[in-house]
Amino acid sequence: MILKLKKNYSKCFLISILFFCVFQSETVFASREPIIRVLISKNNNIRIRSDKLIPLTIDGKIFSNKKIKGLTLKNEKNRKILYFDKNKQKIYDLKSNQQFQVRSSDGRGIWVGQKRFSGKIDLFILDSEILVVNVLGIEKYLSSVVGSEMPIKWPMEALKAQAIASRTYALKQKGNNLFDIDSTQRNQVYNGLESRTYKTIRAVKSTRSLVLTYKNKLINALFHSSSGGMTENSQDVWKNKYPYLSSVKDFDKKNPKFRWQRKFSDKELTNLFPKIGGLKNIEILNITSTGRVKNVKLIGAYGSDQMSGVDLRKKLGLNSNFVRFKFFDEELNNKVPKKKGLIVFGQGSGHGVGMSQWGAKYMASKGQKAENILKYFYRGVQVKPFKKDYL
C-alpha cells in the first residue's frame, strides 16, 4: 500500500512539474508576443461603440478612464469634433495631433463602423483626417488575417501556410510612428473579428510563432491570389531581387481568375488617357520571362506615352499585368468614323510574386504540408520560431 502511494505521489509530482513547465513556457511566450498596430480606417466620419452592455473606456488628454457606450468623431469644414452617445448635444472641439485610446474588457470586441475588433483602438487627430489604429497581439491579428485573405473552406494546410506567410510579412513591416501595417490589399487584408473562425484560430495556433527566414533574416513573404501558371521573379516586378522570390510553376488552373477579359469603350479610354487623346494602339515593348508585360508604348490621337506594365495595370484596374490587347470597332449606329474599344485578355490575379494562394490550395488538397508548400514557393527558406534577431 505504501509503495502504491509512493508511485502515485511520484506520478502526480511529475505531472505537476510538466504542467508547470508548459504553463511557464506559454506565459513567457505570451509576454513576449509581438504587438502590431494596424491602420483600420482613414476617414473624416468615424463611429465607435461597444458590442452590448459592457461599456468602453476612453483615455486621452481631455478624458481619463471615462466610461462610454459609444462615440462619434467628425472632421467637417476644418472643424474636428467628438461627441458621446449619451449626450450628443455636448460637443468637444479637437485640435490636430491630439490622440485617444479606446479599450474594452468585452471579448466580443469594439465596433468601428460595421466591423468588430479585439485589442485596443488608438485614435489620431491629424490636420486633414482621423486615423483609427487597432493595437493587438500578432497571433490574434493573424487569426483574422487568415480568414480575410483566404476562404475558410480551403484545406487546413493551405490556411496554415497562409498563417506563416502572413506572420512573416507582418513582422517584416517597419511601420511609422503611428502604425505598422495597413488593413487593405496595400499590405494584407484584415477585417477584424468577423473573419475569425474556429478554423483560422486553429491554423494560427498550430503554427504559433513560426516564420520564414533566409540566411537567418525574415523574408519579404509576398503572396498573391493566382499567378496564371507561373509565379514571377521579384526583380521583374520591382527593382529588388530576392533569391527566395524566384519564378516557379504554379498549380492555379482551377480557379475563376485564371483567365479573364476586360472591355473598355472609346469614351472610357479617352477619360483614362486625356493627354494623348485616348488610346488607338498599345505596343508591348518587352515582357518578362513568364510573359507578363514589362513596358508598353501607348498611342493616342494627340501623341504617345510609355508606361510600365505594373503602372498600366493600376491605371486600368486590371487583375494582373499578365495581359495582351486587342482593339475592336464599336457599333455606334453606323456613325463614321468608327470608334475603337479595347479588350484586355488576362491571366491570374495579383502581382504574381511569392506564394500563389490558389496554388497553395491545390497543393494542400493533394496532401502537401504547409512547410512543403511554403518551401516550394519561397526558394531556400527555413521555417523557424520567431526571434528578434531575425528582424
Coordinates of C-alpha atoms in Angstrom, one line a residue, residues 223-359:
F223 CA 1.8 36.4 -51.8
H224 CA -1.0 36.8 -54.3
S225 CA -4.2 35.2 -55.4
S226 CA -3.2 33.5 -58.7
S227 CA -0.2 33.8 -61.0
G228 CA -1.8 32.5 -64.2
G229 CA 0.5 29.4 -64.4
M230 CA 3.9 30.8 -63.4
T231 CA 4.9 33.0 -60.5
E232 CA 7.2 35.9 -61.2
N233 CA 10.7 36.9 -60.3
S234 CA 10.7 39.8 -57.8
Q235 CA 13.2 41.9 -59.9
D236 CA 10.8 41.7 -62.9
V237 CA 8.1 43.5 -60.9
W238 CA 10.1 45.7 -58.7
K239 CA 13.7 46.8 -58.5
N240 CA 14.8 44.5 -55.7
K241 CA 16.0 40.9 -56.5
Y242 CA 15.4 38.4 -53.7
P243 CA 16.8 34.9 -54.3
Y244 CA 13.8 33.3 -52.5
L245 CA 11.3 35.1 -54.7
S246 CA 12.1 33.3 -57.9
S247 CA 9.7 32.1 -60.6
V248 CA 8.2 28.6 -60.2
K249 CA 5.4 26.7 -61.9
D250 CA 2.0 27.4 -60.3
F251 CA -0.9 25.0 -59.8
D252 CA -3.7 27.5 -60.1
K253 CA -5.6 26.5 -63.2
K254 CA -8.8 25.5 -61.4
N255 CA -9.8 29.0 -60.3
P256 CA -12.2 31.7 -61.7
K257 CA -9.3 34.2 -62.0
F258 CA -7.0 32.0 -64.2
R259 CA -8.3 33.6 -67.4
W260 CA -10.4 36.7 -67.7
Q261 CA -11.3 39.6 -70.0
R262 CA -12.0 43.3 -69.6
K263 CA -13.6 45.7 -72.1
F264 CA -13.1 49.4 -72.4
S265 CA -15.1 51.7 -74.6
D266 CA -13.5 54.6 -76.6
K267 CA -15.1 57.0 -74.2
E268 CA -13.6 55.3 -71.2
L269 CA -10.1 55.2 -72.8
T270 CA -10.4 59.0 -73.6
N271 CA -11.2 59.7 -69.9
L272 CA -8.3 57.5 -68.8
F273 CA -5.7 58.9 -71.1
P274 CA -6.8 62.5 -71.9
K275 CA -3.3 63.9 -72.5
I276 CA -2.7 61.7 -75.5
G277 CA -6.4 61.7 -76.7
G278 CA -7.4 58.2 -75.6
L279 CA -5.9 55.0 -77.0
K280 CA -5.7 54.0 -80.6
N281 CA -3.0 51.3 -80.1
I282 CA -0.8 49.7 -77.5
E283 CA 2.7 48.4 -78.4
I284 CA 4.2 45.9 -76.0
L285 CA 7.9 46.9 -75.8
N286 CA 9.1 44.0 -73.6
I287 CA 7.8 41.2 -71.5
T288 CA 9.2 39.2 -68.5
S289 CA 10.4 35.6 -68.8
T290 CA 7.0 34.4 -67.7
G291 CA 5.1 36.5 -70.3
R292 CA 4.0 39.5 -68.1
V293 CA 4.0 42.9 -69.7
K294 CA 7.0 44.9 -68.6
N295 CA 6.7 48.1 -70.6
V296 CA 4.3 49.4 -73.2
K297 CA 4.0 52.3 -75.6
L298 CA 0.6 54.0 -75.6
I299 CA -0.5 55.6 -78.8
G300 CA -3.4 58.1 -78.9
A301 CA -4.9 60.7 -81.2
Y302 CA -2.6 63.5 -79.9
G303 CA 0.6 61.7 -79.2
S304 CA 2.2 58.8 -77.4
D305 CA 3.5 57.8 -73.9
Q306 CA 5.4 55.0 -72.3
M307 CA 4.4 53.1 -69.2
S308 CA 5.4 50.1 -67.2
G309 CA 3.1 47.0 -67.2
V310 CA 2.7 47.4 -63.4
D311 CA 1.5 51.1 -63.8
L312 CA -0.8 50.2 -66.7
R313 CA -2.4 47.5 -64.5
K314 CA -3.1 50.1 -61.8
K315 CA -4.4 52.7 -64.4
L316 CA -6.8 50.3 -66.0
G317 CA -7.7 48.5 -62.7
L318 CA -6.7 45.1 -64.1
N319 CA -6.3 41.8 -62.2
S320 CA -2.7 41.5 -63.3
N321 CA -0.2 42.6 -65.9
F322 CA -0.1 39.1 -67.5
V323 CA -2.1 40.5 -70.4
R324 CA -2.5 41.0 -74.1
F325 CA -4.5 43.7 -76.0
K326 CA -6.9 43.8 -78.9
F327 CA -8.8 46.8 -80.3
F328 CA -12.2 46.4 -81.9
D329 CA -14.7 48.7 -83.8
E330 CA -17.5 49.8 -81.7
E331 CA -21.1 49.7 -83.1
L332 CA -22.3 53.2 -82.8
N333 CA -25.4 53.3 -85.0
N334 CA -23.4 53.4 -88.3
K335 CA -21.6 56.6 -87.3
V336 CA -18.4 57.4 -89.2
P337 CA -15.6 57.4 -88.4
K338 CA -15.9 54.3 -86.3
K339 CA -14.5 54.4 -82.7
K340 CA -12.3 51.8 -81.3
G341 CA -12.7 50.0 -78.0
L342 CA -10.2 47.8 -76.2
I343 CA -10.4 44.2 -75.0
V344 CA -7.8 43.1 -72.4
F345 CA -7.2 39.3 -72.2
G346 CA -5.6 38.4 -68.9
Q347 CA -4.4 35.6 -66.7
G348 CA -4.1 35.4 -62.9
S349 CA -4.8 37.9 -60.2
G350 CA -2.2 39.9 -58.3
H351 CA 1.5 40.8 -58.8
G352 CA 2.4 37.1 -59.2
V353 CA 5.4 37.2 -56.8
G354 CA 5.8 34.7 -53.9
M355 CA 3.1 32.2 -52.8
S356 CA 0.1 31.7 -55.0
Q357 CA -2.9 31.2 -52.8
W358 CA -4.8 29.1 -55.4
G359 CA -1.6 27.1 -55.9

